[in-house]
mmCIF file of C-alpha atoms in Angstrom:
data_model
loop_
_atom_site.group_PDB
_atom_site.id
_atom_site.type_symbol
_atom_site.label_atom_id
_atom_site.label_comp_id
_atom_site.label_asym_id
_atom_site.label_seq_id
_atom_site.Cartn_x
_atom_site.Cartn_y
_atom_site.Cartn_z
ATOM 1 C CA UNK A 589 -25.949 -14.983 48.267
ATOM 2 C CA UNK A 590 -23.074 -17.548 46.369
ATOM 3 C CA UNK A 591 -21.001 -19.828 47.708
ATOM 4 C CA UNK A 592 -17.046 -18.822 47.481
ATOM 5 C CA UNK A 593 -14.247 -21.222 46.945
ATOM 6 C CA UNK A 594 -14.787 -22.413 50.116
ATOM 7 C CA UNK A 595 -17.934 -23.713 50.148
ATOM 8 C CA UNK A 596 -18.925 -20.659 52.726
ATOM 9 C CA UNK A 597 -21.769 -18.508 51.826
ATOM 10 C CA UNK A 598 -20.626 -14.866 51.576
ATOM 11 C CA UNK A 599 -23.156 -12.188 50.230
ATOM 12 C CA UNK A 600 -23.461 -10.078 46.852
ATOM 13 C CA UNK A 601 -21.439 -7.196 48.229
ATOM 14 C CA UNK A 602 -23.410 -4.548 45.673
ATOM 15 C CA UNK A 603 -21.836 -1.274 46.669
ATOM 16 C CA UNK A 604 -18.057 -2.712 46.162
ATOM 17 C CA UNK A 605 -19.539 -3.570 42.601
ATOM 18 C CA UNK A 606 -21.657 -0.547 42.085
ATOM 19 C CA UNK A 607 -17.776 1.035 43.354
ATOM 20 C CA UNK A 608 -16.152 -0.965 40.473
ATOM 21 C CA UNK A 609 -18.603 -0.517 37.233
ATOM 22 C CA UNK A 610 -18.413 2.958 38.332
ATOM 23 C CA UNK A 611 -14.641 2.696 38.260
ATOM 24 C CA UNK A 612 -14.618 2.127 35.052
ATOM 25 C CA UNK A 613 -17.091 3.946 34.018
ATOM 26 C CA UNK A 614 -14.785 6.802 34.943
ATOM 27 C CA UNK A 615 -12.031 4.823 33.307
ATOM 28 C CA UNK A 616 -13.447 4.361 30.402
ATOM 29 C CA UNK A 617 -14.522 7.601 30.112
ATOM 30 C CA UNK A 618 -10.904 9.096 30.392
ATOM 31 C CA UNK A 619 -9.731 6.504 27.494
ATOM 32 C CA UNK A 620 -11.956 7.788 25.328
ATOM 33 C CA UNK A 621 -11.158 11.149 26.277
ATOM 34 C CA UNK A 622 -7.672 10.485 25.539
ATOM 35 C CA UNK A 623 -8.050 8.717 22.542
ATOM 36 C CA UNK A 624 -10.645 12.420 21.300
ATOM 37 C CA UNK A 625 -7.049 13.489 21.813
ATOM 38 C CA UNK A 626 -4.786 11.993 19.932
ATOM 39 C CA UNK A 627 -7.379 11.282 17.417
ATOM 40 C CA UNK A 628 -6.140 14.197 15.397
ATOM 41 C CA UNK A 629 -2.098 13.401 15.920
ATOM 42 C CA UNK A 630 -2.883 9.264 14.362
ATOM 43 C CA UNK A 631 -4.727 11.179 11.016
ATOM 44 C CA UNK A 632 -1.790 13.308 10.570
ATOM 45 C CA UNK A 633 1.164 11.281 10.967
ATOM 46 C CA UNK A 634 -0.777 8.554 9.423
ATOM 47 C CA UNK A 635 -1.345 10.877 6.412
ATOM 48 C CA UNK A 636 2.558 11.950 6.217
ATOM 49 C CA UNK A 637 3.482 8.674 6.620
ATOM 50 C CA UNK A 638 1.785 7.653 3.880
ATOM 51 C CA UNK A 639 3.112 10.368 2.030
ATOM 52 C CA UNK A 640 6.045 9.783 1.623
ATOM 53 C CA UNK A 641 5.669 6.076 0.943
ATOM 54 C CA UNK A 642 3.542 7.116 -2.145
ATOM 55 C CA UNK A 643 6.825 9.194 -3.289
ATOM 56 C CA UNK A 644 9.368 6.847 -3.334
ATOM 57 C CA UNK A 645 7.171 4.315 -4.394
ATOM 58 C CA UNK A 646 6.058 6.865 -6.850
ATOM 59 C CA UNK A 647 9.889 7.889 -8.307
ATOM 60 C CA UNK A 648 11.893 4.859 -7.147
ATOM 61 C CA UNK A 649 9.904 1.568 -6.459
ATOM 62 C CA UNK A 650 7.865 1.548 -9.765
ATOM 63 C CA UNK A 651 10.036 2.874 -11.928
ATOM 64 C CA UNK A 652 12.471 0.109 -10.612
ATOM 65 C CA UNK A 653 10.132 -2.532 -11.666
ATOM 66 C CA UNK A 654 11.416 -1.698 -15.207
ATOM 67 C CA UNK A 655 15.166 -2.937 -14.458
ATOM 68 C CA UNK A 656 13.968 -5.879 -12.147
ATOM 69 C CA UNK A 657 15.141 -9.229 -14.166
ATOM 70 C CA UNK A 658 12.763 -10.796 -16.135
ATOM 71 C CA UNK A 659 13.657 -14.263 -15.661
ATOM 72 C CA UNK A 660 12.762 -13.024 -11.572
ATOM 73 C CA UNK A 661 9.780 -10.670 -11.918
ATOM 74 C CA UNK A 662 7.547 -13.322 -10.676
ATOM 75 C CA UNK A 663 9.008 -12.972 -7.202
ATOM 76 C CA UNK A 664 10.282 -9.980 -7.523
ATOM 77 C CA UNK A 665 6.118 -8.776 -7.620
ATOM 78 C CA UNK A 666 5.453 -11.201 -5.204
ATOM 79 C CA UNK A 667 8.242 -9.692 -2.355
ATOM 80 C CA UNK A 668 6.823 -6.782 -2.955
ATOM 81 C CA UNK A 669 3.369 -7.613 -2.563
ATOM 82 C CA UNK A 670 4.392 -9.629 0.846
ATOM 83 C CA UNK A 671 6.909 -6.504 1.742
ATOM 84 C CA UNK A 672 5.021 -3.591 1.294
ATOM 85 C CA UNK A 673 1.355 -4.645 2.550
ATOM 86 C CA UNK A 674 2.602 -5.059 6.445
ATOM 87 C CA UNK A 675 3.851 -1.162 5.608
ATOM 88 C CA UNK A 676 0.879 0.531 4.120
ATOM 89 C CA UNK A 677 -2.049 -1.359 5.406
ATOM 90 C CA UNK A 678 -2.068 -0.675 8.709
ATOM 91 C CA UNK A 679 -1.484 2.888 7.617
ATOM 92 C CA UNK A 680 -3.717 3.150 5.479
ATOM 93 C CA UNK A 681 -5.974 1.949 8.380
ATOM 94 C CA UNK A 682 -4.923 4.100 10.926
ATOM 95 C CA UNK A 683 -5.549 7.190 8.479
ATOM 96 C CA UNK A 684 -9.458 5.700 7.217
ATOM 97 C CA UNK A 685 -10.456 5.190 10.619
ATOM 98 C CA UNK A 686 -9.106 8.633 11.941
ATOM 99 C CA UNK A 687 -10.241 10.561 9.576
ATOM 100 C CA UNK A 688 -14.241 8.859 10.129
ATOM 101 C CA UNK A 689 -13.734 9.183 13.783
ATOM 102 C CA UNK A 690 -12.737 12.965 13.385
ATOM 103 C CA UNK A 691 -15.610 13.593 10.987
ATOM 104 C CA UNK A 692 -17.756 11.898 14.076
ATOM 105 C CA UNK A 693 -16.789 13.768 16.121
ATOM 106 C CA UNK A 694 -16.838 17.008 14.618
ATOM 107 C CA UNK A 695 -19.443 19.493 15.456
ATOM 108 C CA UNK A 696 -20.806 19.993 12.071
ATOM 109 C CA UNK A 697 -20.147 16.684 10.081
ATOM 110 C CA UNK A 698 -20.745 17.882 7.134
ATOM 111 C CA UNK A 699 -18.076 20.840 6.983
ATOM 112 C CA UNK A 700 -16.435 20.614 3.589
ATOM 113 C CA UNK A 701 -12.807 19.576 4.683
ATOM 114 C CA UNK A 702 -13.741 17.027 7.095
ATOM 115 C CA UNK A 703 -15.717 15.798 3.962
ATOM 116 C CA UNK A 704 -12.887 15.857 1.927
ATOM 117 C CA UNK A 705 -10.660 14.559 3.316
ATOM 118 C CA UNK A 706 -12.744 11.356 3.764
ATOM 119 C CA UNK A 707 -14.015 11.195 0.299
ATOM 120 C CA UNK A 708 -10.347 12.341 -1.254
ATOM 121 C CA UNK A 709 -9.329 8.577 1.238
ATOM 122 C CA UNK A 710 -12.274 6.647 0.002
ATOM 123 C CA UNK A 711 -10.389 7.895 -3.737
ATOM 124 C CA UNK A 712 -7.031 6.926 -2.901
ATOM 125 C CA UNK A 713 -8.949 3.579 -1.237
ATOM 126 C CA UNK A 714 -10.821 2.451 -4.740
ATOM 127 C CA UNK A 715 -8.019 3.890 -6.980
ATOM 128 C CA UNK A 716 -5.880 0.736 -5.012
ATOM 129 C CA UNK A 717 -8.039 -1.863 -5.353
ATOM 130 C CA UNK A 718 -10.045 -1.116 -8.334
ATOM 131 C CA UNK A 719 -6.875 -0.083 -10.212
ATOM 132 C CA UNK A 720 -3.492 -0.607 -8.564
ATOM 133 C CA UNK A 721 -3.965 -4.166 -6.976
ATOM 134 C CA UNK A 722 -4.770 -6.182 -10.046
ATOM 135 C CA UNK A 723 -1.838 -4.122 -11.481
ATOM 136 C CA UNK A 724 -0.068 -6.003 -9.239
ATOM 137 C CA UNK A 725 -1.845 -9.108 -9.263
ATOM 138 C CA UNK A 726 -0.932 -9.703 -13.305
ATOM 139 C CA UNK A 727 2.351 -8.502 -12.706
ATOM 140 C CA UNK A 728 2.583 -11.734 -10.357
ATOM 141 C CA UNK A 729 1.255 -13.956 -12.254
ATOM 142 C CA UNK A 730 2.182 -13.545 -15.937
ATOM 143 C CA UNK A 731 5.546 -11.828 -15.017
ATOM 144 C CA UNK A 732 7.502 -8.601 -16.753
ATOM 145 C CA UNK A 733 5.108 -6.425 -18.940
ATOM 146 C CA UNK A 734 6.501 -3.585 -20.002
ATOM 147 C CA UNK A 735 2.387 -2.162 -20.472
ATOM 148 C CA UNK A 736 1.252 -2.969 -17.152
ATOM 149 C CA UNK A 737 4.108 -1.870 -15.455
ATOM 150 C CA UNK A 738 4.192 2.208 -17.585
ATOM 151 C CA UNK A 739 0.466 1.663 -16.434
ATOM 152 C CA UNK A 740 1.052 1.097 -12.905
ATOM 153 C CA UNK A 741 3.602 4.069 -12.777
ATOM 154 C CA UNK A 742 1.328 6.385 -14.750
ATOM 155 C CA UNK A 743 -1.807 5.564 -12.697
ATOM 156 C CA UNK A 744 -0.262 5.935 -9.300
ATOM 157 C CA UNK A 745 0.473 9.823 -10.451
ATOM 158 C CA UNK A 746 -3.507 9.992 -9.189
ATOM 159 C CA UNK A 747 -2.754 8.353 -5.374
ATOM 160 C CA UNK A 748 0.630 10.569 -5.161
ATOM 161 C CA UNK A 749 -1.411 13.306 -5.598
ATOM 162 C CA UNK A 750 -4.076 13.254 -3.516
ATOM 163 C CA UNK A 751 -1.662 12.182 -0.690
ATOM 164 C CA UNK A 752 0.569 14.654 -1.540
ATOM 165 C CA UNK A 753 -2.800 16.940 -1.313
ATOM 166 C CA UNK A 754 -3.765 16.029 1.568
ATOM 167 C CA UNK A 755 -0.799 16.558 3.447
ATOM 168 C CA UNK A 756 -0.593 19.991 2.414
ATOM 169 C CA UNK A 757 -4.252 20.411 3.282
ATOM 170 C CA UNK A 758 -3.554 18.741 6.875
ATOM 171 C CA UNK A 759 -0.412 20.651 7.394
ATOM 172 C CA UNK A 760 -1.768 23.774 6.884
ATOM 173 C CA UNK A 761 -4.414 23.422 8.721
ATOM 174 C CA UNK A 762 -2.679 22.147 11.514
ATOM 175 C CA UNK A 763 -0.335 25.579 11.648
#
């Protein structure tokens, strides 16, 4: 027994509690089934979005670094990092999380396409944080430097090819 707000005793309604828990369990199961159905769409959508972003970065944005006024380059570099991160980071996290979710729910988690998919995302993340981010940090700290900008443009082709390849595989596998 427990006390209600008025100080009166009331019995614990175990049956009501059991029905409530059962209802939550059914709701959770339904929610997870719905999420499971959306997982492939989330994965394809985040990948295709990043394919578009990486091509714009590769062909337009990074080459434009060479044209930015050297006196204002540090400010531009900070602007770039502050502006691009909220665009790409949620997409990259959604892409990685959905890829792992798809791999884990697969009947055959060692399926080659699933493993190649996750491996290519891991390579993109490693290249991003071990090569691209240090280039951006160097440019933000030191300002305009042609050698670093050209390395950023050149080295970004790996991410461009990997994302494009992932997009092509996902496009072919969804039809």
